[in-house]
Every structure is written in structure tokens, then in C-alpha cells.
Short mmCIF file of C-alpha atoms in Angstrom, two decimals:
data_model
loop_
_atom_site.label_atom_id
_atom_site.label_comp_id
_atom_site.label_asym_id
_atom_site.label_seq_id
_atom_site.Cartn_x
_atom_site.Cartn_y
_atom_site.Cartn_z
CA UNK A 1 -173.79 -12.94 126.05
CA UNK A 2 -174.63 -12.77 129.77
CA UNK A 3 -171.12 -14.03 130.68
CA UNK A 4 -171.51 -17.02 128.36
CA UNK A 5 -169.00 -18.12 125.74
CA UNK A 6 -168.42 -15.87 122.76
CA UNK A 7 -170.42 -17.10 119.75
CA UNK A 8 -168.31 -18.55 116.96
CA UNK A 9 -169.82 -15.94 114.65
CA UNK A 10 -168.09 -13.17 116.64
CA UNK A 11 -164.61 -14.65 116.60
CA UNK A 12 -163.15 -11.54 114.91
CA UNK A 13 -163.99 -7.83 114.81
CA UNK A 14 -165.43 -8.04 111.28
CA UNK A 15 -167.74 -10.71 109.87
CA UNK A 16 -168.98 -10.55 106.28
CA UNK A 17 -170.70 -12.87 103.84
CA UNK A 18 -168.81 -13.52 100.61
CA UNK A 19 -171.32 -14.28 97.85
CA UNK A 20 -170.48 -17.18 95.58
CA UNK A 21 -170.01 -16.60 91.84
CA UNK A 22 -173.06 -16.74 89.64
CA UNK A 23 -176.44 -15.11 89.35
CA UNK A 24 -177.84 -15.79 92.82
CA UNK A 25 -174.67 -15.69 94.91
CA UNK A 26 -175.96 -18.77 96.74
CA UNK A 27 -173.60 -21.13 98.56
CA UNK A 28 -171.33 -18.33 99.70
CA UNK A 29 -169.44 -18.36 102.97
CA UNK A 30 -168.91 -16.29 106.08
CA UNK A 31 -165.47 -14.69 106.28
CA UNK A 32 -163.72 -12.79 109.05
CA UNK A 33 -161.16 -10.02 109.43
CA UNK A 34 -159.31 -8.43 112.32
CA UNK A 35 -160.43 -4.93 111.31
CA UNK A 36 -162.31 -3.21 108.51
CA UNK A 37 -159.49 -0.86 107.51
CA UNK A 38 -157.14 -3.73 106.69
CA UNK A 39 -159.88 -5.64 104.89
CA UNK A 40 -160.61 -2.83 102.41
CA UNK A 41 -157.03 -1.57 102.00
CA UNK A 42 -155.02 -1.63 98.77
CA UNK A 43 -157.62 -1.56 95.99
CA UNK A 44 -156.42 -1.68 92.38
CA UNK A 45 -156.61 1.46 90.25
CA UNK A 46 -158.09 1.22 86.76
CA UNK A 47 -158.19 4.17 84.35
CA UNK A 48 -161.02 5.22 82.08
CA UNK A 49 -159.97 5.21 78.43
CA UNK A 50 -161.52 5.28 74.97
CA UNK A 51 -160.58 5.37 71.31
CA UNK A 52 -161.23 8.67 69.56
CA UNK A 53 -163.38 9.95 72.42
CA UNK A 54 -166.11 7.39 71.77
CA UNK A 55 -167.64 5.57 74.74
CA UNK A 56 -171.33 6.24 74.12
CA UNK A 57 -172.87 2.81 74.52
CA UNK A 58 -172.43 -0.82 75.50
CA UNK A 59 -171.35 -1.89 72.01
CA UNK A 60 -169.01 1.06 71.41
CA UNK A 61 -167.70 1.35 74.93
CA UNK A 62 -164.49 2.68 76.35
CA UNK A 63 -162.10 0.62 78.44
CA UNK A 64 -161.01 0.26 82.05
CA UNK A 65 -157.25 -0.33 81.99
CA UNK A 66 -154.37 -0.45 84.46
CA UNK A 67 -152.07 1.75 82.37
CA UNK A 68 -152.69 5.48 82.54
CA UNK A 69 -154.02 6.77 79.19
CA UNK A 70 -152.95 9.98 77.50
CA UNK A 71 -155.99 10.90 75.42
CA UNK A 72 -159.53 12.13 75.92
CA UNK A 73 -162.08 13.38 76.70
CA UNK A 74 -165.40 11.58 76.25
CA UNK A 75 -168.65 13.53 76.03
CA UNK A 76 -172.29 12.88 76.83
CA UNK A 77 -175.37 15.11 76.80
CA UNK A 78 -177.95 15.53 79.54
CA UNK A 79 -181.24 17.08 78.43
CA UNK A 80 -183.60 17.44 81.42
CA UNK A 81 -186.58 17.66 79.06
CA UNK A 82 -185.78 14.42 77.25
CA UNK A 83 -188.32 11.86 78.46
CA UNK A 84 -187.62 9.16 75.86
CA UNK A 85 -185.89 6.93 78.40
CA UNK A 86 -189.04 6.66 80.45
CA UNK A 87 -189.87 5.06 83.76
CA UNK A 88 -189.74 1.50 82.42
CA UNK A 89 -186.15 1.96 81.27
CA UNK A 90 -184.67 3.92 84.13
CA UNK A 91 -186.32 2.48 87.20
CA UNK A 92 -187.29 -1.09 88.07
CA UNK A 93 -189.23 -1.77 91.23
CA UNK A 94 -186.77 -3.36 93.71
CA UNK A 95 -189.39 -6.07 94.29
CA UNK A 96 -189.21 -7.18 90.66
CA UNK A 97 -187.36 -10.46 90.09
CA UNK A 98 -185.18 -8.77 87.49
CA UNK A 99 -184.13 -5.88 89.75
CA UNK A 100 -180.35 -5.85 90.02
CA UNK A 101 -179.82 -8.06 86.98
CA UNK A 102 -181.69 -6.09 84.30
CA UNK A 103 -179.57 -4.57 81.50
CA UNK A 104 -182.24 -2.31 80.01
CA UNK A 105 -180.72 0.88 81.38
CA UNK A 106 -177.15 0.22 80.23
CA UNK A 107 -178.26 -1.04 76.81
CA UNK A 108 -180.29 2.12 76.25
CA UNK A 109 -177.27 4.40 76.75
CA UNK A 110 -176.35 6.46 73.70
CA UNK A 111 -175.29 10.09 73.54
CA UNK A 112 -176.73 10.50 77.06
CA UNK A 113 -174.08 8.46 78.86
CA UNK A 114 -170.72 6.69 78.81
CA UNK A 115 -169.88 3.00 79.20
CA UNK A 116 -166.53 1.39 80.05
CA UNK A 117 -165.52 -2.29 80.34
CA UNK A 118 -162.57 -4.23 81.69
CA UNK A 119 -161.07 -7.15 79.83
CA UNK A 120 -162.52 -10.55 80.86
CA UNK A 121 -161.18 -11.75 84.20
CA UNK A 122 -158.68 -14.60 83.68
CA UNK A 123 -159.70 -16.34 86.90
CA UNK A 124 -162.46 -16.39 89.49
CA UNK A 125 -161.68 -13.28 91.53
CA UNK A 126 -162.79 -12.13 95.01
CA UNK A 127 -164.20 -8.59 94.98
CA UNK A 128 -164.09 -7.44 98.59
CA UNK A 129 -164.18 -3.80 99.63
CA UNK A 130 -165.52 -0.37 98.76
CA UNK A 131 -165.34 0.73 95.11
CA UNK A 132 -164.67 4.42 94.45
CA UNK A 133 -164.67 6.55 91.30
CA UNK A 134 -162.88 9.82 90.55
CA UNK A 135 -163.97 11.80 87.50
CA UNK A 136 -162.42 14.91 86.03
CA UNK A 137 -165.20 16.73 84.21
CA UNK A 138 -166.17 20.00 82.62
CA UNK A 139 -169.71 21.19 81.86
CA UNK A 140 -171.33 24.13 80.09
CA UNK A 141 -173.97 24.76 82.76
CA UNK A 142 -173.62 25.88 86.40
CA UNK A 143 -174.59 22.47 87.78
CA UNK A 144 -175.53 18.89 86.89
CA UNK A 145 -176.10 15.57 88.65
CA UNK A 146 -173.77 12.68 87.80
CA UNK A 147 -174.20 8.99 88.54
CA UNK A 148 -171.75 6.08 88.47
CA UNK A 149 -173.03 2.50 88.27
CA UNK A 150 -170.88 -0.63 88.43
CA UNK A 151 -171.88 -4.08 87.19
CA UNK A 152 -170.46 -7.56 86.75
CA UNK A 153 -171.19 -8.85 83.24
CA UNK A 154 -170.86 -12.63 83.37
CA UNK A 155 -169.72 -14.74 80.40
CA UNK A 156 -173.31 -15.66 79.47
CA UNK A 157 -174.35 -11.99 79.49
CA UNK A 158 -175.97 -12.00 82.92
CA UNK A 159 -175.78 -8.56 84.52
CA UNK A 160 -175.18 -8.17 88.28
CA UNK A 161 -175.51 -4.71 89.86
CA UNK A 162 -172.60 -4.27 92.28
CA UNK A 163 -172.48 -0.62 93.33
CA UNK A 164 -173.76 2.86 92.51
CA UNK A 165 -173.49 6.46 93.63
CA UNK A 166 -174.83 9.86 92.57
CA UNK A 167 -173.32 13.31 93.08
CA UNK A 168 -174.66 16.82 92.55
CA UNK A 169 -171.69 18.66 91.11
CA UNK A 170 -172.27 21.87 93.08
CA UNK A 171 -171.54 19.80 96.22
CA UNK A 172 -168.36 18.20 94.85
CA UNK A 173 -166.17 19.80 97.55
CA UNK A 174 -168.61 19.81 100.47
CA UNK A 175 -172.03 18.35 101.16
CA UNK A 176 -172.88 21.46 103.18
CA UNK A 177 -171.61 24.26 100.95
CA UNK A 178 -172.45 24.54 97.29
CA UNK A 179 -170.03 25.79 94.66
CA UNK A 180 -171.43 26.24 91.19
CA UNK A 181 -169.25 25.29 88.24
CA UNK A 182 -167.86 27.88 85.86
CA UNK A 183 -168.54 26.89 82.23
CA UNK A 184 -165.47 25.17 80.80
CA UNK A 185 -163.80 24.77 84.20
CA UNK A 186 -162.34 21.30 84.79
CA UNK A 187 -163.31 19.99 88.23
CA UNK A 188 -162.89 16.80 90.20
CA UNK A 189 -165.87 14.77 91.36
CA UNK A 190 -165.42 11.84 93.76
CA UNK A 191 -167.89 8.99 94.16
CA UNK A 192 -166.90 7.33 97.42
CA UNK A 193 -169.97 6.42 99.47
CA UNK A 194 -168.20 3.66 101.42
CA UNK A 195 -170.57 0.95 100.19
CA UNK A 196 -169.11 -2.49 100.96
CA UNK A 197 -169.29 -5.26 98.35
CA UNK A 198 -168.21 -8.89 98.84
CA UNK A 199 -168.67 -11.49 96.12
CA UNK A 200 -166.62 -13.80 93.95
CA UNK A 201 -166.59 -12.67 90.33
CA UNK A 202 -166.85 -15.42 87.74
CA UNK A 203 -163.94 -16.34 85.51
CA UNK A 204 -164.51 -14.57 82.20
CA UNK A 205 -166.65 -11.80 83.69
CA UNK A 206 -166.12 -8.16 82.77
CA UNK A 207 -166.70 -5.17 85.01
CA UNK A 208 -168.86 -2.44 83.47
CA UNK A 209 -168.92 1.20 84.59
CA UNK A 210 -171.78 3.42 83.38
CA UNK A 211 -171.52 7.21 83.77
CA UNK A 212 -174.63 9.32 83.12
CA UNK A 213 -176.94 11.95 84.59
CA UNK A 214 -180.10 10.78 86.38
CA UNK A 215 -183.19 11.60 84.31
CA UNK A 216 -186.05 9.74 85.89
CA UNK A 217 -189.27 10.18 87.80
CA UNK A 218 -187.60 8.12 90.52
CA UNK A 219 -185.31 10.97 91.64
CA UNK A 220 -185.32 14.75 91.93
CA UNK A 221 -184.54 16.30 88.54
CA UNK A 222 -181.74 18.82 88.20
CA UNK A 223 -182.60 21.31 85.44
CA UNK A 224 -179.00 22.62 85.45
CA UNK A 225 -179.88 26.30 85.87
CA UNK A 226 -177.81 26.69 89.02
CA UNK A 227 -180.83 27.79 91.02
CA UNK A 228 -182.54 26.06 93.93
CA UNK A 229 -183.18 22.61 92.47
CA UNK A 230 -186.32 22.04 94.52
CA UNK A 231 -187.83 25.19 93.00
CA UNK A 232 -186.77 24.61 89.39
CA UNK A 233 -189.29 23.73 86.70
CA UNK A 234 -189.07 22.83 83.03
CA UNK A 235 -188.90 26.50 82.06
CA UNK A 236 -185.53 26.68 83.84
CA UNK A 237 -184.07 23.74 81.91
CA UNK A 238 -180.63 23.88 80.31
CA UNK A 239 -179.10 21.07 78.25
CA UNK A 240 -175.72 20.11 79.71
CA UNK A 241 -172.75 18.81 77.72
CA UNK A 242 -170.53 16.79 80.06
CA UNK A 243 -166.91 16.08 79.19
CA UNK A 244 -165.11 13.33 81.13
CA UNK A 245 -161.33 13.61 80.93
CA UNK A 246 -158.85 10.74 81.07
CA UNK A 247 -155.51 12.23 80.09
CA UNK A 248 -152.20 12.44 81.93
CA UNK A 249 -153.19 15.65 83.72
CA UNK A 250 -156.75 14.60 84.55
CA UNK A 251 -156.84 10.81 84.99
CA UNK A 252 -160.37 9.62 85.73
CA UNK A 253 -160.19 6.37 87.69
CA UNK A 254 -162.07 3.63 89.48
CA UNK A 255 -160.77 1.75 92.51
CA UNK A 256 -161.54 -1.98 92.31
CA UNK A 257 -161.17 -4.07 95.50
CA UNK A 258 -159.90 -7.12 93.59
CA UNK A 259 -158.18 -9.69 95.80
#
């Protein structure tokens, strides 16, 4: 600065803070990289899988595996008029001490969502990069909103929110041009917001992926009619049955930046 020496903090093009393992992430360390592209390159691909098409809940979840599965699909139901989840389940104030570590949402998942887990990590593992999810889905309405949420579940059951993204399926190919879905058509939906995550995952932790449709007062509600969402009301509501495929032709995946 002002012709002075370069600060030690700026010794490379990229500086990031790697959170330590555990609940708080305290006692982490600053790390450096020559460029961002190299830092986030070469993530590991895990495939969504389940037994007998059953992944509707934390305690009956599907799996995230490195071998491509051959079966599927899994199904969940989105009913825009179902208010049983409620504000207290679906949306915690970010100022709350439990925000980011609360499991209420995932534990409440039943027929209205899908849950997938990895096997426990054999070692403490750096997680550095930008997760991304690809889903192959079919629906029986012209449109629906889909969300993907990723968590670290530590050996003692502590839940750490790592990453999330939401997509409106009519904008699956372009954020500027909508394309409604034909009932029964199998389409690809990518969740790739470029959100950077850097923390050390604890030995014995599992990664949990939750797939669902947002149904909360916290976000705009999609009534699945295919009309202008901002103008839709409850009288336009359609219940949507969402099928998520994970077979050889339509492999739904998640990219984990495990190092």
C-alpha cells in the first residue's frame, strides 16, 4: 500500500480461512493458493442411491456413494397448501444461536422430501471448494421449486449447515427464459451457485444431502400452476409429485470438494 511492502496476508492471489473441525470452527488457519480455479478443481463425484426407492427421512435415508447405481427413482410430494411444517420448523432467525446447527428441518422430512447420507469419514478431511448438485427429475405439474441443502453430521449428532441452493424448475436451462416442464418429462436441474466452503470435517462425520421443495413463509411460494408465480394464490395450487432418478441413464450426483 502506498509503495510500501506487500502485507503478508496478500502473499498469494487467493487467501481463505479454513475452519477447524468441530461445532464452532474456532482455531482455524489462513491458507493461500495461486489461483481460485486450481484451488476448487477436481471435486469428487458421489451418486444418489436408495434401496427400493425409499429415501423419505433421516432414519430411512438413501446413500451417497462413489459407485454409480442402477436403480431408482425416489419420490417426494410437494403440497403448496400443506402448512403443517410451519414457520418454527422451516425457518430459524439467523440471529438465533442454533441457526446453522439446528436439525429440526431435516428431522421433520417425511413424504415431502428426500435425505441421503455418506458413510462416516475415516479420517479428518479438508472440505475446500464449491459443492454442486445435479438432479434428474420428473414432475406431474408444469413447474416446481427444488432446494438442495448440505450438512456435516458430526459423530455426536451435531449438525453443521455447509451449503444450500434453490432452483425454480422452469428456469433450469436459463435464468432469463422460462421453459415449463411437460408432465412425465425427465429433465436435468443443476444446483451450482459457486458458494465457497472451507472447513475441516471431523473424523467419523457423515455428509447429509436434503432434497425438498421450499414451503415456508420465508420465501415466495410456488403453487405449481405454471402461471406467473407472483400472481398465484391458493386457488391455483397443484400438488406436485417429484421423482428423482439415479439410474445408469440419469445419474443424480453431488460434487464434494474433499481434499
